[in-house]
XYZ file of N, CA, C and O in Angstrom:
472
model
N 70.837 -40.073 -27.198
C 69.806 -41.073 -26.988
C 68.590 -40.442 -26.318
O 68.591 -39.853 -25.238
N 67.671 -40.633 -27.035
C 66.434 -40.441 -26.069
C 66.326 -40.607 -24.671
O 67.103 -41.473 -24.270
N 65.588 -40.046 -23.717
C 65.528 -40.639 -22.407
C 64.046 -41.725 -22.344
O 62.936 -41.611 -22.864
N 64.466 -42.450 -21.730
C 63.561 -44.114 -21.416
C 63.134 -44.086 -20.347
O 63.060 -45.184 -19.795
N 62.707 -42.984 -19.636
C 62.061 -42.692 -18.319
C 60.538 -43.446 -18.474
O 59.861 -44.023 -17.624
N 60.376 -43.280 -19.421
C 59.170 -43.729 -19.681
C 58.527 -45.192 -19.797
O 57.484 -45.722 -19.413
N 59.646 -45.579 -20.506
C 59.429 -46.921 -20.268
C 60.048 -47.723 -19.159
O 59.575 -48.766 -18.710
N 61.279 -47.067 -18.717
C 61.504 -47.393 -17.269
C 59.951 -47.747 -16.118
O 59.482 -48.750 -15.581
N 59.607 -46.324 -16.181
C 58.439 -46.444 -15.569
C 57.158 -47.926 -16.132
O 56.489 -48.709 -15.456
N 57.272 -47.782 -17.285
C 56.072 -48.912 -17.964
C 56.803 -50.058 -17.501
O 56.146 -50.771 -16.742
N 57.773 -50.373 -17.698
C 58.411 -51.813 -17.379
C 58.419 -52.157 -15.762
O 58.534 -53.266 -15.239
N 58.255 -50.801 -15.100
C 58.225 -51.325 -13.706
C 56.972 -51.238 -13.205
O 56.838 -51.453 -12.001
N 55.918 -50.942 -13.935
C 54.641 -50.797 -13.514
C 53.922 -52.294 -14.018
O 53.194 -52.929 -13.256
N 54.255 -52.768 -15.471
C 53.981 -53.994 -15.783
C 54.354 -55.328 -14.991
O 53.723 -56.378 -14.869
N 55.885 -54.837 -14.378
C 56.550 -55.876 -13.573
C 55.685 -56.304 -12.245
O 55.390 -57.405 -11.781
N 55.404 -54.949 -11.831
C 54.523 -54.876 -10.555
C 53.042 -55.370 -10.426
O 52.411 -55.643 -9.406
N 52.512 -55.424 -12.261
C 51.130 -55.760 -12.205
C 51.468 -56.943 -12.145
O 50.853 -57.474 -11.220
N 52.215 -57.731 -12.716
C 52.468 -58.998 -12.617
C 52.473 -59.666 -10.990
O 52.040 -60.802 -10.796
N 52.883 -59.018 -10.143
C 53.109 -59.406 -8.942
C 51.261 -59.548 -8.485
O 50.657 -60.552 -8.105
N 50.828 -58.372 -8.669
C 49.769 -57.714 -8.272
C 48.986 -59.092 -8.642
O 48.661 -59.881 -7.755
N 48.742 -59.294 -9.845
C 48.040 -60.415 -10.746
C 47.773 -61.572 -9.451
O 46.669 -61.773 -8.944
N 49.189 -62.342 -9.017
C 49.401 -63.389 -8.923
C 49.029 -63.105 -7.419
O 48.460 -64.091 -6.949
N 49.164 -62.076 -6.507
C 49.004 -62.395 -5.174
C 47.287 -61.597 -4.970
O 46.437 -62.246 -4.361
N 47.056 -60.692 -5.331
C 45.843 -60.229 -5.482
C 44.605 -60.715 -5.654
O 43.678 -61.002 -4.897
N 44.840 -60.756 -7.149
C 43.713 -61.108 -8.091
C 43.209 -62.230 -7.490
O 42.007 -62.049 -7.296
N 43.584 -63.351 -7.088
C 43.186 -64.313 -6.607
C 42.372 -64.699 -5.342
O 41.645 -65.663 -5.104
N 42.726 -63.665 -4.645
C 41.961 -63.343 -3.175
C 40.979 -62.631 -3.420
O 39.984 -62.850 -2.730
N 40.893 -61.453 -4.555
C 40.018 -60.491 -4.385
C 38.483 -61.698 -5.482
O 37.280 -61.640 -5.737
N 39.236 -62.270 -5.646
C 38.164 -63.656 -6.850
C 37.332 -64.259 -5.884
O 36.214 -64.746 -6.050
N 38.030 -64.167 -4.816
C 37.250 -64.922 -3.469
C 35.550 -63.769 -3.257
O 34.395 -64.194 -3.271
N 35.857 -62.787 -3.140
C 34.701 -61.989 -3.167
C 33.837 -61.573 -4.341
O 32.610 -61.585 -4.249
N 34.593 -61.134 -5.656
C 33.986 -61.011 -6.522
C 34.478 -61.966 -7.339
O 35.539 -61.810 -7.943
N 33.295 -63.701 -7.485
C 34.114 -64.434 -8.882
C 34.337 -64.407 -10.094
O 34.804 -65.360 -10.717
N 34.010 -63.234 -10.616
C 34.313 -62.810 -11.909
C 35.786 -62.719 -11.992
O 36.633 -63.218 -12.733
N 35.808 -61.925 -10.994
C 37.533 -62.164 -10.880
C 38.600 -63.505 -11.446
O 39.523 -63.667 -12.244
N 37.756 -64.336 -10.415
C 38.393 -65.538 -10.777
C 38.427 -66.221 -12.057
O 38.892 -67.360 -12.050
N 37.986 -65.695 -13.240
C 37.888 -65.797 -14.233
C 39.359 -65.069 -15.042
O 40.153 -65.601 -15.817
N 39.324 -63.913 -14.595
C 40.203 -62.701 -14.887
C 41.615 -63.690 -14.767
O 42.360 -64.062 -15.673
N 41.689 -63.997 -13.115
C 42.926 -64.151 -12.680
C 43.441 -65.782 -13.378
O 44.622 -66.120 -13.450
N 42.563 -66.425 -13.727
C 42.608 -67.606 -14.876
C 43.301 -67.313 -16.280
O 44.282 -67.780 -16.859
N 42.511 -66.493 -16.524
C 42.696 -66.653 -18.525
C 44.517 -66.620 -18.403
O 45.415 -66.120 -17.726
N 44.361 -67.258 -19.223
C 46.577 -67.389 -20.028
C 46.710 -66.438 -20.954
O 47.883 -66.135 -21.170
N 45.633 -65.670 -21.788
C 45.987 -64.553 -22.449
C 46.630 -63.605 -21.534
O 47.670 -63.026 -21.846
N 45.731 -63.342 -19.837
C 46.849 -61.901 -19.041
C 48.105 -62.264 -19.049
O 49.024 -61.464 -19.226
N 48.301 -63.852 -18.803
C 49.992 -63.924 -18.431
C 50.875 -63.406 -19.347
O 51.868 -62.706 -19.151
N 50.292 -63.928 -20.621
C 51.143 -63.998 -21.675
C 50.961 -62.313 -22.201
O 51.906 -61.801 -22.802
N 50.049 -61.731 -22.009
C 50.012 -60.130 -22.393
C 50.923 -59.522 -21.317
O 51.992 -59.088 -21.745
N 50.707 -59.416 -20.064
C 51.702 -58.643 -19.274
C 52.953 -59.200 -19.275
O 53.758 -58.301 -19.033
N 53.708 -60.650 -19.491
C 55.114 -60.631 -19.811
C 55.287 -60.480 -20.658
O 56.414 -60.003 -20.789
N 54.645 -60.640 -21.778
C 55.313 -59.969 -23.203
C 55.107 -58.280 -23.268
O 55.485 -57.835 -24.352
N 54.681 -57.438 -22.505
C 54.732 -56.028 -22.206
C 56.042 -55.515 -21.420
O 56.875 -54.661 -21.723
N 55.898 -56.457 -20.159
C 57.210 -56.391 -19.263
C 58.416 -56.444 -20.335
O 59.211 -55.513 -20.461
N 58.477 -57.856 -21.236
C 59.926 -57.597 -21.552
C 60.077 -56.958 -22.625
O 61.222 -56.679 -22.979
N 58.831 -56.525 -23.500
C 59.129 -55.534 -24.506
C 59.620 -54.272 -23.865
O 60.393 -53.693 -24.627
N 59.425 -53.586 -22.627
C 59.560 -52.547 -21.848
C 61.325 -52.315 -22.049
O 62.154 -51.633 -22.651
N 61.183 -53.403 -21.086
C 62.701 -53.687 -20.703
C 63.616 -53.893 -21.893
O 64.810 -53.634 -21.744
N 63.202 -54.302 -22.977
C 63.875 -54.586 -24.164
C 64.475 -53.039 -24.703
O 65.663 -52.732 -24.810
N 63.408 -52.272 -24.970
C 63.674 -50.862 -25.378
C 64.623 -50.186 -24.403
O 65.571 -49.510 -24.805
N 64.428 -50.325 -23.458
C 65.088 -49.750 -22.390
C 66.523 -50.321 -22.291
O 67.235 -49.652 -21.542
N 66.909 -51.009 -22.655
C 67.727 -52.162 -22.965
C 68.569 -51.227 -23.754
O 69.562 -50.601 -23.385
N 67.932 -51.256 -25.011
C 68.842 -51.232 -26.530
C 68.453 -49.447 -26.175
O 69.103 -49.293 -27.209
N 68.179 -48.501 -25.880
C 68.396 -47.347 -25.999
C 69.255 -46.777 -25.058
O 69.808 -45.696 -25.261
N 69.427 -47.539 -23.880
C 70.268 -46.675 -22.623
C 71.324 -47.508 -22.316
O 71.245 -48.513 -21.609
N 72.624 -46.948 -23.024
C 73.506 -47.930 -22.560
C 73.833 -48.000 -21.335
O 74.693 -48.821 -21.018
N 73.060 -46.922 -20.055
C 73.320 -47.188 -18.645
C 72.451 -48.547 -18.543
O 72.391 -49.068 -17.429
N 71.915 -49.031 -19.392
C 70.672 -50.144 -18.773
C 71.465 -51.088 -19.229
O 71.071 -52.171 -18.796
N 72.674 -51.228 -20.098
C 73.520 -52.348 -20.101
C 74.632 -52.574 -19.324
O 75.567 -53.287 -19.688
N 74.562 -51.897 -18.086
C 75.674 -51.977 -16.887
C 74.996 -52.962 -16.060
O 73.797 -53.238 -16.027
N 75.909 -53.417 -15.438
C 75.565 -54.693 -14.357
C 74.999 -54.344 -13.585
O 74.170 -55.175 -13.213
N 74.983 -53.224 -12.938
C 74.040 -52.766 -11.812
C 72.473 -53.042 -12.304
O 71.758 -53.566 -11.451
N 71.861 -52.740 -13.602
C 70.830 -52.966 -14.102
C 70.390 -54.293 -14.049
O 69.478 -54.865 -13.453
N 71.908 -54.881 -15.383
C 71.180 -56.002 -15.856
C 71.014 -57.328 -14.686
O 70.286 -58.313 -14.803
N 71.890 -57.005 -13.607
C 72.417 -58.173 -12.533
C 70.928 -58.531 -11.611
O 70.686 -59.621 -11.094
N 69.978 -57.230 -11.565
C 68.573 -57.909 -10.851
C 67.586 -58.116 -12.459
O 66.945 -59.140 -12.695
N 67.656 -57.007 -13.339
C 66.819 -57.387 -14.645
C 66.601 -58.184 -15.031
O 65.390 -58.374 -15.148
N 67.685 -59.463 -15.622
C 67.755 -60.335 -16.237
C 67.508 -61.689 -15.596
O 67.205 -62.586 -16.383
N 67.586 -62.011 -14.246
C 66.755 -62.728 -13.669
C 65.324 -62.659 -13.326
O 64.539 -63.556 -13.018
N 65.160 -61.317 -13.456
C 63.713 -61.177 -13.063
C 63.067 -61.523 -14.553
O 61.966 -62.075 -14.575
N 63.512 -61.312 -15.374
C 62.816 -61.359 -17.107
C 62.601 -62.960 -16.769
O 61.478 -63.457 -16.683
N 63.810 -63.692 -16.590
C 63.632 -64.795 -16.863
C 62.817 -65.896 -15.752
O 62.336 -66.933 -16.210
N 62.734 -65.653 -14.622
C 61.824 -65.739 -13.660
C 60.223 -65.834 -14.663
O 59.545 -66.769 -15.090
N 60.136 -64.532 -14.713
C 58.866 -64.451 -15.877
C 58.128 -65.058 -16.807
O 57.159 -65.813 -16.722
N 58.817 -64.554 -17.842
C 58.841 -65.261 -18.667
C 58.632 -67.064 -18.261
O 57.770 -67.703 -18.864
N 59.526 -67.747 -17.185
C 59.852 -69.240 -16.727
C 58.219 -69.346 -16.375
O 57.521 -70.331 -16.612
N 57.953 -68.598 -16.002
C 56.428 -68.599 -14.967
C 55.382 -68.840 -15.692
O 54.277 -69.145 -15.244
N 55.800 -68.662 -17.348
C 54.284 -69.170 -18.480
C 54.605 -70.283 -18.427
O 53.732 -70.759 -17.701
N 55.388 -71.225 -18.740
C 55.826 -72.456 -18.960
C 55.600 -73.681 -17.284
O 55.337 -74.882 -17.227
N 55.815 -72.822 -16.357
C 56.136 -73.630 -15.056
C 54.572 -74.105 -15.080
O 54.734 -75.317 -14.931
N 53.337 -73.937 -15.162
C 51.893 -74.765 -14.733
C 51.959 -75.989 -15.326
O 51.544 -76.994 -14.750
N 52.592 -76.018 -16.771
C 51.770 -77.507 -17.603
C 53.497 -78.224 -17.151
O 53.987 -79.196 -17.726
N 53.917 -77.738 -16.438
C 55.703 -78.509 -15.828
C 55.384 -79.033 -14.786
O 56.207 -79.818 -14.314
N 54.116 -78.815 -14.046
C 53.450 -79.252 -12.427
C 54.064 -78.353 -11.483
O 53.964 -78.717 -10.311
N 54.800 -77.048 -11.738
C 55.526 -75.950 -11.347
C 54.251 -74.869 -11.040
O 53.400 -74.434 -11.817
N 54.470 -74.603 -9.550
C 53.309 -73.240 -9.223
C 54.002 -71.823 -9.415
O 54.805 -71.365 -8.603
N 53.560 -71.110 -10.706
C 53.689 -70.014 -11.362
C 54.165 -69.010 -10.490
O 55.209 -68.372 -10.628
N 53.150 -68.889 -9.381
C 53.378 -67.641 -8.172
C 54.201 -67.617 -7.894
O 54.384 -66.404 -7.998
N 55.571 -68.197 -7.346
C 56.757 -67.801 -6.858
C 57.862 -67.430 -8.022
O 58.856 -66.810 -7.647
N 57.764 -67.711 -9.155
C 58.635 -67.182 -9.913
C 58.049 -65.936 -10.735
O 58.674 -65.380 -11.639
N 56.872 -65.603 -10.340
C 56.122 -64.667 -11.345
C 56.571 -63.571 -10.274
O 57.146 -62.583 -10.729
N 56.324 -63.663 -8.606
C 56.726 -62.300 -7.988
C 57.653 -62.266 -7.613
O 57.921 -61.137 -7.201
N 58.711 -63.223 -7.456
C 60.444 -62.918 -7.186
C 60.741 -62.087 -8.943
O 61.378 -61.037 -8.867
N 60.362 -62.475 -10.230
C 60.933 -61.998 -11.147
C 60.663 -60.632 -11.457
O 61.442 -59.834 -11.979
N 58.771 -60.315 -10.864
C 59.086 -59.083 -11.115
C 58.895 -58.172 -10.141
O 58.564 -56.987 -10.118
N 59.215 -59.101 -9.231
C 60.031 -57.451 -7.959
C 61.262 -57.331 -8.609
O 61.527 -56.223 -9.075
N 62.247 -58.435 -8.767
C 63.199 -57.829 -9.329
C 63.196 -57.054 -10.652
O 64.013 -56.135 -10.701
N 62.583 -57.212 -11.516
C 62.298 -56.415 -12.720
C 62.269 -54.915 -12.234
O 63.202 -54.136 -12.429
N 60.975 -54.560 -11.514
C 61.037 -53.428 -11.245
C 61.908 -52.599 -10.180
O 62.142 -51.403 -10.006
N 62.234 -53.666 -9.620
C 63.534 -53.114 -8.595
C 64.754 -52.339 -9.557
O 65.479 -51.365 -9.353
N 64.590 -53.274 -10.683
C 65.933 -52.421 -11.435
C 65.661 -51.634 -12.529
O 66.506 -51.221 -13.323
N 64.495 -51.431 -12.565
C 63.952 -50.149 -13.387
C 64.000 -48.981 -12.389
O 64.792 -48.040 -12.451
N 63.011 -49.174 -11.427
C 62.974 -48.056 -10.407
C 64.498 -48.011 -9.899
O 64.575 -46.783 -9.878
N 65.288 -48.275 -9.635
C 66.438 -47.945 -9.387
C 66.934 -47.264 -10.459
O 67.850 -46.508 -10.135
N 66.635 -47.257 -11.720
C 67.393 -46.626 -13.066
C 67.067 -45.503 -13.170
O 67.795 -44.548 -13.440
N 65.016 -45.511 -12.798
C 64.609 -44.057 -12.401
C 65.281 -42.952 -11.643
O 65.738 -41.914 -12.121
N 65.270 -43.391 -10.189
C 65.801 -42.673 -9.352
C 67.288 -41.838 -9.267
O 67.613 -40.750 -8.792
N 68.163 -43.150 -10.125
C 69.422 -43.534 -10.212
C 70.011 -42.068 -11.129
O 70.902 -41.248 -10.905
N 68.983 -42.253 -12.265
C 69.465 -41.258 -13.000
C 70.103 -42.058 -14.143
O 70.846 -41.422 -14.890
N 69.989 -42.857 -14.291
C 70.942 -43.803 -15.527
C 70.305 -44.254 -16.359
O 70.835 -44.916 -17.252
């Protein structure tokens, strides 16, 4: 099998922009409001979780260490956290708490796969 270091890394860097997005972007809109434009549009959401879980997907189906529980047991909540987080605004659900619990955990269990060696 190929090694997925790579997308390890992309999936935990996407996971992390996601965090970044939601606690950031929004404060830094306070100074520059262009921003606040940025941190609006529904195209970023929907582009960085559909990056995140394409990441994780490959990484998925190429490393069968990424189908051990140690992986999938923080991964797969964090995907779905995510992913939950496009749907939660028009639900009267505030996006931010499931967008950065899902992808700290996302990248928690990538970067652990990094380090891990698996």
């Amino acid at each position: 099998m190929r090694s997925t270091k790579n997308y390890d890394r992309a999936a935990a860097f996407l996971s992390l922009s996601c965090v970044v997005h939601c606690l950031a972007l929004p404060v830094a809109a306070v100074a520059l409001p262009f921003l606040g434009a940025v941190a609006e549009a529904e195209w970023i959401h929907w582009l960085l979780t559909g990056f995140a879980i394409l990441a994780s997907a490959i990484v998925m189906a190429r490393s069968s260490a990424a189908r051990s529980r140690s992986f999938l047991l923080p991964a797969i909540p964090g995907l779905v956290l995510i992913a939950g987080a496009l749907v939660a605004e028009p639900l009267g659900i505030d996006e931010t708490p499931p967008t950065v619990v899902g992808g700290l955990l996302l990248a928690f269990a990538h970067i652990r796969r990094l380090y891990r060696g698996g």
